[in-house]
Short mmCIF file of C-alpha atoms and ligand atoms in Angstrom, two decimals:
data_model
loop_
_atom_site.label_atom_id
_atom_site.label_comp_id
_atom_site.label_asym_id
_atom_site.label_seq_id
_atom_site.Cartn_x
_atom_site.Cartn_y
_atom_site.Cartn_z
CA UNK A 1 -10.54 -16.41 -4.98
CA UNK A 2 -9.50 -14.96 -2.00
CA UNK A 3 -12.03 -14.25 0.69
CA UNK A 4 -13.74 -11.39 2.83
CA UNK A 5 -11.34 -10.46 5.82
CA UNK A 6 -11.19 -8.30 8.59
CA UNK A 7 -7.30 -7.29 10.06
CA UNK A 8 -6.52 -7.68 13.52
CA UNK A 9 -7.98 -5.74 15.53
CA UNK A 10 -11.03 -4.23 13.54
CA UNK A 11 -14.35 -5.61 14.15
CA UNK A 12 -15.84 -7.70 11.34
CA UNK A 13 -18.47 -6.14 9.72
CA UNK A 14 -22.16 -8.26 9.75
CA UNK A 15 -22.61 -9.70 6.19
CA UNK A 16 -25.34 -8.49 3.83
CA UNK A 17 -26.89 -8.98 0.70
CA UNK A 18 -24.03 -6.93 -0.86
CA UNK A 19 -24.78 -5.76 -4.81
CA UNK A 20 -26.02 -7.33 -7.01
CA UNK A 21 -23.59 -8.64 -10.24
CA UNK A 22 -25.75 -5.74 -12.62
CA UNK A 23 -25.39 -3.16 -10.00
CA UNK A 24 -24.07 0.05 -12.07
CA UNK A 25 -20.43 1.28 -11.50
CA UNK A 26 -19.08 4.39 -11.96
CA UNK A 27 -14.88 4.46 -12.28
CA UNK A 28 -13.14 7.24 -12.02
CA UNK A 29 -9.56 7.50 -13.18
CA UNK A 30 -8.30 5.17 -16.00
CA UNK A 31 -4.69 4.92 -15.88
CA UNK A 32 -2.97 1.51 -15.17
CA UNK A 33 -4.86 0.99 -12.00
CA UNK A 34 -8.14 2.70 -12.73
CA UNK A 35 -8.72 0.46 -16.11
CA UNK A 36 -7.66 -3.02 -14.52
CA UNK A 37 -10.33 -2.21 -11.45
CA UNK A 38 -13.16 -1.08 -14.25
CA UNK A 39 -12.06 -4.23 -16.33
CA UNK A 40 -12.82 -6.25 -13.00
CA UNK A 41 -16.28 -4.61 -12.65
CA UNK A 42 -17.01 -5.80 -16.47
CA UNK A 43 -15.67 -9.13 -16.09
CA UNK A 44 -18.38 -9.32 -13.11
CA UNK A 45 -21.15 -8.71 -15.02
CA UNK A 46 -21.37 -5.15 -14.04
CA UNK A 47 -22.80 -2.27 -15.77
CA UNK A 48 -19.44 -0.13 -15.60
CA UNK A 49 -19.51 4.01 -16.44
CA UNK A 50 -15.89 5.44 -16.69
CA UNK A 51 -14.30 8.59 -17.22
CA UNK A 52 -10.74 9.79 -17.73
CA UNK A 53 -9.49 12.86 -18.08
CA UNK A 54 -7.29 11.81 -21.15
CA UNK A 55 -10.88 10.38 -22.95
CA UNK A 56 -8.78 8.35 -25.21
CA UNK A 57 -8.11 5.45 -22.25
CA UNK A 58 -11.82 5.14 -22.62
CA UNK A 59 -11.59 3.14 -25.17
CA UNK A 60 -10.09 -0.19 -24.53
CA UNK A 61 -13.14 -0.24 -21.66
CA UNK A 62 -16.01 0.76 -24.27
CA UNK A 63 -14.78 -2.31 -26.75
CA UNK A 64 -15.56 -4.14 -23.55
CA UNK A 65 -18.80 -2.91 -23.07
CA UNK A 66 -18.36 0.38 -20.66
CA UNK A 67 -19.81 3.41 -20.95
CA UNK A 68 -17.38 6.62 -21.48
CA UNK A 69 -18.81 9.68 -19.76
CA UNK A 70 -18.04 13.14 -21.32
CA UNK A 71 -17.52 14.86 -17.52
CA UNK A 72 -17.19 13.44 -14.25
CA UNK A 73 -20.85 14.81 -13.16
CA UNK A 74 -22.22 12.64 -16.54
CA UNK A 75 -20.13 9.40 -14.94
CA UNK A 76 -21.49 10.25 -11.25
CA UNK A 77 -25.00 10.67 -12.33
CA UNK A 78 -24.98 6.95 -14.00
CA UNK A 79 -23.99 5.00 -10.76
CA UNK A 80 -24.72 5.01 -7.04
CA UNK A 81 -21.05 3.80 -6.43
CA UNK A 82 -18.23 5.62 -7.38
CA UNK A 83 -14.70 4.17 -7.42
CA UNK A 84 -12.01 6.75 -7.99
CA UNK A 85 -8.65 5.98 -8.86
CA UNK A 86 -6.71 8.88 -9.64
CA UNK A 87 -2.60 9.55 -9.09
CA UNK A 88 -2.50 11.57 -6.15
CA UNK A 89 -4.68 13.03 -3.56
CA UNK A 90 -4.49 16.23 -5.10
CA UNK A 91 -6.08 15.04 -8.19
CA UNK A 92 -9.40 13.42 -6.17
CA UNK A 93 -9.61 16.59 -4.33
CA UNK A 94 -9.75 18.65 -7.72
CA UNK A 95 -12.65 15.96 -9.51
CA UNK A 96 -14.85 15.74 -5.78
CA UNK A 97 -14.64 19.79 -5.74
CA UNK A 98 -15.58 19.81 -9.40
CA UNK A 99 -18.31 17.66 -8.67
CA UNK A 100 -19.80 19.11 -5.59
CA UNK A 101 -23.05 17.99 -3.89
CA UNK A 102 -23.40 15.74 -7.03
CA UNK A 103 -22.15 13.05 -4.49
CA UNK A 104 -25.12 13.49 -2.27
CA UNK A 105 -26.92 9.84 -1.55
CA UNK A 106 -23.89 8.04 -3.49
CA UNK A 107 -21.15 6.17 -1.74
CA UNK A 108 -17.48 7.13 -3.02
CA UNK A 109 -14.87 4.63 -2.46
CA UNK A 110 -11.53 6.45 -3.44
CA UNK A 111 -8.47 3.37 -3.81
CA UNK A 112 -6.09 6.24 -4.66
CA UNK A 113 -2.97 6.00 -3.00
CA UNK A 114 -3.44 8.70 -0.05
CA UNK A 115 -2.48 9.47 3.57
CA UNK A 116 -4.35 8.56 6.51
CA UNK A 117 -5.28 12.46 7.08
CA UNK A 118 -6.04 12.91 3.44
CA UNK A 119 -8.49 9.78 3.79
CA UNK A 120 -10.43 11.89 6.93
CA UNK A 121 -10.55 14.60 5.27
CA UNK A 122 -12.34 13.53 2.16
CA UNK A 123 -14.65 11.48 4.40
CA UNK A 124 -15.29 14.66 6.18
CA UNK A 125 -16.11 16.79 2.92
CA UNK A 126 -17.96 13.95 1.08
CA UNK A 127 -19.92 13.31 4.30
CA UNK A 128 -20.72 17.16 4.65
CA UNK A 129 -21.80 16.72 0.91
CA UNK A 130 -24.26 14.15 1.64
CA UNK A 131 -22.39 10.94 0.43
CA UNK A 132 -20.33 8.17 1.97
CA UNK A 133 -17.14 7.37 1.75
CA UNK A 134 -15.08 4.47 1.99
CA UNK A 135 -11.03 4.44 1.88
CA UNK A 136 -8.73 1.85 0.38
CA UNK A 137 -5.47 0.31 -0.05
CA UNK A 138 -5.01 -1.80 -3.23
CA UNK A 139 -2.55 -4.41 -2.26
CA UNK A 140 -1.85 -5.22 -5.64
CA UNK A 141 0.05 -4.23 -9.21
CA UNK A 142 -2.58 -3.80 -11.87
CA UNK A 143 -2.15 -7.34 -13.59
CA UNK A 144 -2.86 -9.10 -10.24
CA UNK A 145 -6.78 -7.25 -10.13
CA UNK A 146 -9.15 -9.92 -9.75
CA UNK A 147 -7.10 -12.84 -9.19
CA UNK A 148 -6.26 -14.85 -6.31
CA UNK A 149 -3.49 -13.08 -4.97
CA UNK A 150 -5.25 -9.24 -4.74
CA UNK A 151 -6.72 -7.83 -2.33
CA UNK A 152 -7.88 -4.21 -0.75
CA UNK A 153 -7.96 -2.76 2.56
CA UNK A 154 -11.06 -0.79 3.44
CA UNK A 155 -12.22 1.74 6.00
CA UNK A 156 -14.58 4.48 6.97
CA UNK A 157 -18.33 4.14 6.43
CA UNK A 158 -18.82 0.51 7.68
CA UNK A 159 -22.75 0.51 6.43
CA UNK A 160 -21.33 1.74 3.04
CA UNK A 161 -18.93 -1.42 2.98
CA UNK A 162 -21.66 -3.95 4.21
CA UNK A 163 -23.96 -2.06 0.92
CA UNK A 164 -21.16 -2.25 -1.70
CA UNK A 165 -18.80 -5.22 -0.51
CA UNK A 166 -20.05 -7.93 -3.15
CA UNK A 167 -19.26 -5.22 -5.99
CA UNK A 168 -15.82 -4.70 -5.00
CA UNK A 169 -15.08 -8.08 -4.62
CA UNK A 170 -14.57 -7.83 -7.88
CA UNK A 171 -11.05 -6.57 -7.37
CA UNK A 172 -10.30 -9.44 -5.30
CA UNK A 173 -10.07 -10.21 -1.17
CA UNK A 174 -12.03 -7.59 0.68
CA UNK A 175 -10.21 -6.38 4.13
CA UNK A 176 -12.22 -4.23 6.47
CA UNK A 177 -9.88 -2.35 9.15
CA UNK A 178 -12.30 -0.38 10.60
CA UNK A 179 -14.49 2.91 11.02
CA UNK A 180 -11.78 5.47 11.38
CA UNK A 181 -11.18 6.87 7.40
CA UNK A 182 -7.65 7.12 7.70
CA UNK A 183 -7.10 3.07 8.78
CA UNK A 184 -6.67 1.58 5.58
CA UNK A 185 -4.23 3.95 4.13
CA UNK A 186 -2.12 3.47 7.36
CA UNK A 187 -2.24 -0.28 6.66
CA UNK A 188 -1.53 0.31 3.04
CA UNK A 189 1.60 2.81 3.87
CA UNK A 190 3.03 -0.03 6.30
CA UNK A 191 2.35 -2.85 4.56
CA UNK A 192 4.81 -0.66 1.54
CA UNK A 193 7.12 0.20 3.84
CA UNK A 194 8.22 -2.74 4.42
CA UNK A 195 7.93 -3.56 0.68
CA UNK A 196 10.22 -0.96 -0.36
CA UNK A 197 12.57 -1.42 2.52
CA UNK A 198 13.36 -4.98 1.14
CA UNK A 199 13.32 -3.88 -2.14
CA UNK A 200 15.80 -1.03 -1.80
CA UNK A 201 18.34 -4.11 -0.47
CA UNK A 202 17.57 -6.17 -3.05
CA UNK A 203 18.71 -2.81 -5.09
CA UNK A 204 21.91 -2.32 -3.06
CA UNK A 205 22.72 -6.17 -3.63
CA UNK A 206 22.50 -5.55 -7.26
CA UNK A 207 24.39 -2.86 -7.36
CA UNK A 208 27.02 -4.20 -5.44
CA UNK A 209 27.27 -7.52 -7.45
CA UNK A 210 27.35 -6.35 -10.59
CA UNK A 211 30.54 -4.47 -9.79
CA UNK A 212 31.98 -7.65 -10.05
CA UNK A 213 30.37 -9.04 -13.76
CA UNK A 214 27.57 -10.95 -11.84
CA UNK A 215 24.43 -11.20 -13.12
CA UNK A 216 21.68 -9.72 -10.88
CA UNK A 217 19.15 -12.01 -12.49
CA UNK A 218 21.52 -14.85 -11.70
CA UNK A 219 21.94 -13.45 -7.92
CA UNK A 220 18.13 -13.38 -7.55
CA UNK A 221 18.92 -17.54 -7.26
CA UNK A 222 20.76 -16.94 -3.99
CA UNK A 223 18.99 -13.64 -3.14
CA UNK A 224 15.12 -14.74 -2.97
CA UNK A 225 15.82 -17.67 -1.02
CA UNK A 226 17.66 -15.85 1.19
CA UNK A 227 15.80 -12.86 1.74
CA UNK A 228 12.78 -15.30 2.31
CA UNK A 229 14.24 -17.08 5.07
CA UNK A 230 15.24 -14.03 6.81
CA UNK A 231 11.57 -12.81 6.72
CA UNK A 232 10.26 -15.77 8.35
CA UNK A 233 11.75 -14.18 11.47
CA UNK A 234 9.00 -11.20 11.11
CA UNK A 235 6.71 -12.29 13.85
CA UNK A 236 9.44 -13.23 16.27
CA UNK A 237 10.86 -9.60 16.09
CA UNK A 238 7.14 -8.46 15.99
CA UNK A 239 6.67 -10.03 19.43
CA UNK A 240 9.96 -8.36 20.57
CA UNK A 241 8.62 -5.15 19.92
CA UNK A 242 5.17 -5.96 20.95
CA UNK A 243 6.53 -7.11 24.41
CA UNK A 244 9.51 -4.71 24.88
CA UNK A 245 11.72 -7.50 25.49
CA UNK A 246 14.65 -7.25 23.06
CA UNK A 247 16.98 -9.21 24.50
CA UNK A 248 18.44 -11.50 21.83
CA UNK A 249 20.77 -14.37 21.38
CA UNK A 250 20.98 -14.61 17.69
CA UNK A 251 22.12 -11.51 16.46
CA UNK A 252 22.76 -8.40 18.76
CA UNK A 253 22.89 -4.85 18.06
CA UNK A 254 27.18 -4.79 18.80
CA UNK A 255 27.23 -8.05 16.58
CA UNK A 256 25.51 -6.01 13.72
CA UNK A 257 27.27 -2.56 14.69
CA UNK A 258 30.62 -4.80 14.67
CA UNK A 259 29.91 -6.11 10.91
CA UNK A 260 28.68 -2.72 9.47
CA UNK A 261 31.70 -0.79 8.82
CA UNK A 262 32.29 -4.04 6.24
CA UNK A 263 29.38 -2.98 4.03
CA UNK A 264 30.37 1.07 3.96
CA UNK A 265 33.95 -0.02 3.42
CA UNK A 266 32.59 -2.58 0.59
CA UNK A 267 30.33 0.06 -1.17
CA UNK A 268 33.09 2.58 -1.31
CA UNK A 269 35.99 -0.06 -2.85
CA UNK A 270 33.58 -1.06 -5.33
CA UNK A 271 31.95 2.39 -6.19
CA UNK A 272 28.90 1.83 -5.29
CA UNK A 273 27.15 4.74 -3.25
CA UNK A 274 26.33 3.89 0.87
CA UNK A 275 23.55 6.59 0.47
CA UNK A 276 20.37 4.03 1.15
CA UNK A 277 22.82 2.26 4.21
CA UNK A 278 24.75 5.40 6.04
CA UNK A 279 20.79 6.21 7.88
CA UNK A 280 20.96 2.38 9.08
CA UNK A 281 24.74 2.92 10.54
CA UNK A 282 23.51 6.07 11.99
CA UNK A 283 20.73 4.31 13.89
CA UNK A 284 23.06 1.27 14.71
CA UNK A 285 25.26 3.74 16.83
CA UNK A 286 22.11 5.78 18.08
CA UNK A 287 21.21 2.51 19.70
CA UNK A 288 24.52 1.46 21.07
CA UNK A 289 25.05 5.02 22.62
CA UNK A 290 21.91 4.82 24.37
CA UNK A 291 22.80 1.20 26.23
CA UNK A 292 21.00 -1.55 23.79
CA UNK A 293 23.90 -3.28 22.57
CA UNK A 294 22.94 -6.83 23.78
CA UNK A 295 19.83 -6.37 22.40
CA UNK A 296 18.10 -7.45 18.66
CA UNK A 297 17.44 -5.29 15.95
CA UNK A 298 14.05 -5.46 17.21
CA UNK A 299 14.99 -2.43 19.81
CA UNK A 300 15.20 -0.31 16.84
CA UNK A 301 11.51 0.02 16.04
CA UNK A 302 12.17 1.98 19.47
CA UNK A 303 14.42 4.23 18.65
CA UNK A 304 12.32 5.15 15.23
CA UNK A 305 8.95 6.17 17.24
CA UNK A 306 6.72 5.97 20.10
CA UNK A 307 3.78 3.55 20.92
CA UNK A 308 0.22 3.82 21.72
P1 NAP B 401 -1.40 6.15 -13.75
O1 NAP B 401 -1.42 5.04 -14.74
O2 NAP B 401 -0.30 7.15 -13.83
O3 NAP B 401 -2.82 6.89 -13.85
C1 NAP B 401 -3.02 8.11 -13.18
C2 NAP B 401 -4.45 8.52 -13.39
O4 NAP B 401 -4.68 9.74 -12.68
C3 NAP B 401 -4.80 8.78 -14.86
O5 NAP B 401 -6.13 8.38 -15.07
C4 NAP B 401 -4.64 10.30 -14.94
O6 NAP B 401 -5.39 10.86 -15.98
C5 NAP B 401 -5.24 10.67 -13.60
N1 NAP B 401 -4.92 12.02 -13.17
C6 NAP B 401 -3.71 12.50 -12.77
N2 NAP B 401 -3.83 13.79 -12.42
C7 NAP B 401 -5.12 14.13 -12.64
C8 NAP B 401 -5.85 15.33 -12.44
N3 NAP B 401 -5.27 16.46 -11.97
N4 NAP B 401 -7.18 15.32 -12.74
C9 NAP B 401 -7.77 14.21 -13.22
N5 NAP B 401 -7.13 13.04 -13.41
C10 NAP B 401 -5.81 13.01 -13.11
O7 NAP B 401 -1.38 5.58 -12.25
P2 NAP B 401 -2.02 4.20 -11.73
O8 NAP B 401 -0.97 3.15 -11.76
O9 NAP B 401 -3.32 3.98 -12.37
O10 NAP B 401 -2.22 4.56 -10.19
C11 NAP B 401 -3.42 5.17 -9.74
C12 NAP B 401 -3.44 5.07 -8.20
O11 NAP B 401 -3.40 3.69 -7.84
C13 NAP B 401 -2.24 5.74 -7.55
O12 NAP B 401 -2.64 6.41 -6.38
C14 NAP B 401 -1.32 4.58 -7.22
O13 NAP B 401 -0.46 4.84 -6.12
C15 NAP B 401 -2.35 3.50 -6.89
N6 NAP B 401 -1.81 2.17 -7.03
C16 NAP B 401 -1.13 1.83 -8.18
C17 NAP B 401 -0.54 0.57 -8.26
C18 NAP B 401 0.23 0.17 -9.50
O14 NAP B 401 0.96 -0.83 -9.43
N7 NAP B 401 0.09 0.86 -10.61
C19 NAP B 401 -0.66 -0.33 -7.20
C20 NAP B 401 -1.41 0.03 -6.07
C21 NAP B 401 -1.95 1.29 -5.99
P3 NAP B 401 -4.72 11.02 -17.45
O15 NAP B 401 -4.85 9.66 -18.10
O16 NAP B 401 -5.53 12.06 -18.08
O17 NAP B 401 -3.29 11.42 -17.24
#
């Protein structure tokens, strides 16, 4: 199972107890997400309260031994921990207003996908409400809850974590990144940047192949391999943009700038739309113009925003 971490940088929180296996659970939200975390709590031995909006998702859950709650205040009043998992931040906003001070003395840990503001300012109102509130980032598809390869950022009330870090365990690896709300979803919104940025090549690739009759399924054999060695250069271009020294002598920016046109040029013979590359040429030249051509790729990070 994988463990309890801290991310660099944030301090690790001193162990406790934690919660007890029985410790009652309250789960809010049962779509994909919502139902694999409250099927986690009952394969842990937890006494598990859920409500949906759609009731009917109760069900599956309540074969399994959880309780369906008619209203959200029924499924708050059952639990001193609250997990919401809801689509959007808009959505938690509308069930914690609906629900009011009935939060007071409980500790809500919303794993919605959110923004790091969002994140402060439901700490803010739950806090003002009397109850805590933790943040997270579920680094995870639904079918990978609770095993060895899942885990979940966390961050805001660290006493609340300390309290409730055994329960949500459950879920797989706990990783604390610290007191300020708005951390984990920051983590959470990198960490699927760069997901999507690799996947949205692995799209273009596609694309681009099958113009041709090839099988994208049988590209993935040259593709993952590929793509896997290129990532192993992460931390060497993290340095470079740690240090400011971009200076490279594998692959410069007018080496890359030179090559580019032959991808444009490519997507247009074959039909297939530049849309997702014509941003990268765009920054390519942006970083010529301004005097980094013997530098790596690294400079770009640069060019995209400032430090602090
Ligand atoms: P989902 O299957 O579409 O479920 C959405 C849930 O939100 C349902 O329970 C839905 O209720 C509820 N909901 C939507 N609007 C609502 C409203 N106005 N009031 C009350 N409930 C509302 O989505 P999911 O996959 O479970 O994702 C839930 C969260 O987990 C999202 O923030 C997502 O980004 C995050 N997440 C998902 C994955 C993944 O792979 N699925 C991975 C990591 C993180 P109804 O059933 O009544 O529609």
């Amino acid at each position: 199972m994988p463990g309890e971490a801290s991310v660099p940088g944030a301090t690790p929180v001193t162990a406790s107890g934690g919660s007890p296996a029985t410790a009652p659970v309250t789960v809010l939200g049962l779509g994909m997400m919502g139902s694999a975390l409250a099927a986690a709590l009952l394969g842990a031995g937890h006494h598990v309260t859920v409500w949906n909006r759609s009731p009917a998702k109760a069900g599956p859950l309540a074969a399994r031994g959880a309780v369906p709650a008619a209203t959200p205040a029924d499924a708050v009043a059952a639990s001193p921990l609250l997990v919401v998992c809801l689509l959007a931040d808009d959505a938690v906003r509308e069930v914690l207003d609906g629900l009011g001070d009935a939060v007071a003395g409980k500790t809500v840990v919303n794993l919605t996908n959110g923004t790091p503001a969002q994140a402060r300012e439901l700490s803010a109102v739950t806090a003002e409400r009397g109850g805590r509130y933790l943040d997270g980032g579920i680094m995870a598809v639904p079918q990978m809850i609770a095993g060895p390869d899942a885990y979940v950022l966390y961050s805001g009330d660290e006493g609340a974590y300390a309290t409730h870090r055994a329960t949500l365990a459950a879920f797989g690896g706990t990783r604390w990144t610290g007191t300020d709300p708005g951390r984990a979803a920051l983590y959470d919104l990198a960490l699927l940047t760069g997901m999507y940025g690799m996947l949205l090549g692995v799209l273009q690739a596609f694309a681009l192949v099958r113009t041709e009759g090839i099988q994208a399924e049988e590209f993935s054999d040259l593709l993952v391999p590929w793509v896997g060695a290129m990532l192993a250069d992460v931390p060497v271009m993290g340095r470079a943009v740690d240090t400011g020294r971009h200076r490279t002598d594998v692959s410069s920016l007018a080496v890359n700038q030179a090559a580019f046109p032959n991808f444009t040029a490519t997507f247009r013979d074959q039909g297939v739309s530049p849309e997702l590359f014509e941003p990268f040429q765009a920054l390519l030249d942006r970083a010529i113009d301004e005097g980094h051509a013997a530098d790596g790729l690294s400079r770009l990070t640069d060019l995209l925003g400032p430090r602090n």
